[in-house]
Coordinates of C-alpha atoms in Angstrom, one line a residue:
M1 CA -58.2 20.1 30.3
N2 CA -58.6 21.4 33.6
F3 CA -58.9 19.2 35.6
R4 CA -55.3 17.2 33.8
I5 CA -53.3 21.1 34.7
A6 CA -54.5 20.6 38.7
L7 CA -53.4 17.2 38.8
T8 CA -50.4 18.0 37.2
A9 CA -49.4 20.6 39.0
A10 CA -50.6 18.6 41.9
A11 CA -48.3 16.1 41.3
T12 CA -45.2 18.2 40.6
L13 CA -45.8 20.1 44.1
A14 CA -45.8 16.1 46.2
L15 CA -42.7 15.7 44.3
A16 CA -40.8 19.3 45.1
A17 CA -41.9 18.5 49.1
C18 CA -39.9 15.3 48.6
G19 CA -37.1 16.1 47.7
S20 CA -33.7 17.4 49.6
T21 CA -32.7 20.8 50.0
E22 CA -29.0 19.1 48.7
D23 CA -28.5 21.0 45.1
A24 CA -28.1 17.6 42.6
S25 CA -25.4 19.8 39.8
T26 CA -22.1 19.5 43.3
E27 CA -23.0 15.3 43.4
A28 CA -22.5 14.9 39.7
E29 CA -19.1 17.9 39.1
A30 CA -16.0 16.5 37.9
D31 CA -14.2 15.0 40.8
T32 CA -16.5 13.5 41.7
V33 CA -18.0 11.3 38.6
E34 CA -14.5 11.1 35.7
M35 CA -11.4 10.2 39.0
P36 CA -13.6 7.2 39.8
A37 CA -13.8 6.0 36.6
D38 CA -10.2 6.8 35.6
E39 CA -9.3 4.7 38.7
A40 CA -11.0 1.3 37.1
L41 CA -9.1 1.9 33.6
S42 CA -6.5 3.0 35.2
D43 CA -4.7 -0.7 34.6
V44 CA -6.0 -1.0 30.8
E45 CA -3.8 -0.8 28.0
A46 CA -5.6 -1.7 25.2
M47 CA -6.5 1.4 22.9
P48 CA -10.0 1.4 21.4
V49 CA -10.7 0.9 17.6
E50 CA -12.8 0.6 14.8
D51 CA -15.2 -1.5 14.4
P52 CA -15.4 -2.0 9.9
Q53 CA -18.4 -2.7 9.9
A54 CA -20.1 0.0 12.5
N55 CA -21.4 1.9 9.1
A56 CA -22.0 -1.2 6.3
E57 CA -25.1 -1.1 5.4
P58 CA -27.6 -3.9 6.9
V59 CA -26.9 -7.5 5.3
A60 CA -30.4 -8.6 3.3
R61 CA -32.0 -11.8 4.8
E62 CA -32.7 -14.3 1.9
D63 CA -34.1 -16.8 5.0
M64 CA -37.1 -14.8 5.4
S65 CA -40.8 -16.5 4.7
P66 CA -43.5 -14.9 3.4
S67 CA -44.7 -15.3 5.8
E68 CA -43.1 -13.7 8.5
Q69 CA -42.3 -11.3 5.6
A70 CA -45.7 -10.9 5.7
Q71 CA -45.8 -10.5 10.1
I72 CA -43.1 -7.7 10.1
Q73 CA -45.2 -6.1 7.4
E74 CA -48.7 -6.0 9.3
A75 CA -47.0 -4.8 12.8
G76 CA -46.0 -1.3 10.4
D77 CA -48.4 -0.8 10.3
K78 CA -49.9 -1.2 12.9
A79 CA -47.1 0.6 15.2
A80 CA -48.2 3.4 11.9
D81 CA -51.8 3.4 13.0
T82 CA -51.4 4.0 15.9
A83 CA -48.9 6.7 16.4
A84 CA -51.3 8.3 13.8
A85 CA -54.6 7.6 16.5
A86 CA -51.7 10.0 18.6
M87 CA -51.2 12.1 17.2
D88 CA -54.9 12.5 16.4
A89 CA -55.2 12.8 19.9
M90 CA -52.5 15.3 20.9
S91 CA -53.7 17.3 18.3
E92 CA -57.1 17.4 19.4
D93 CA -55.8 18.0 23.0
A94 CA -54.7 20.9 21.8
G95 CA -57.7 22.6 20.5
N96 CA -59.2 21.9 23.4

């Protein structure tokens, strides 16, 4: 655990040493971000339209074979097992 903290601190200091003294917040002001976007869209005449299918219920696929469904189920089960193992590992680390 102490090794991880030391490694994290060393990486943080190394990254901080590489940074410049310029303030990133001045580079992302409205003048520098919105103005070029407005210029790029100045000749666009079309207005945005609503997609009627955006919130529609997903269409059930009937053309999947049982083996495809089994593969999808197995992949989902493996993902759930991996997530559970990761949560267990995180809780063990937190306890140490």
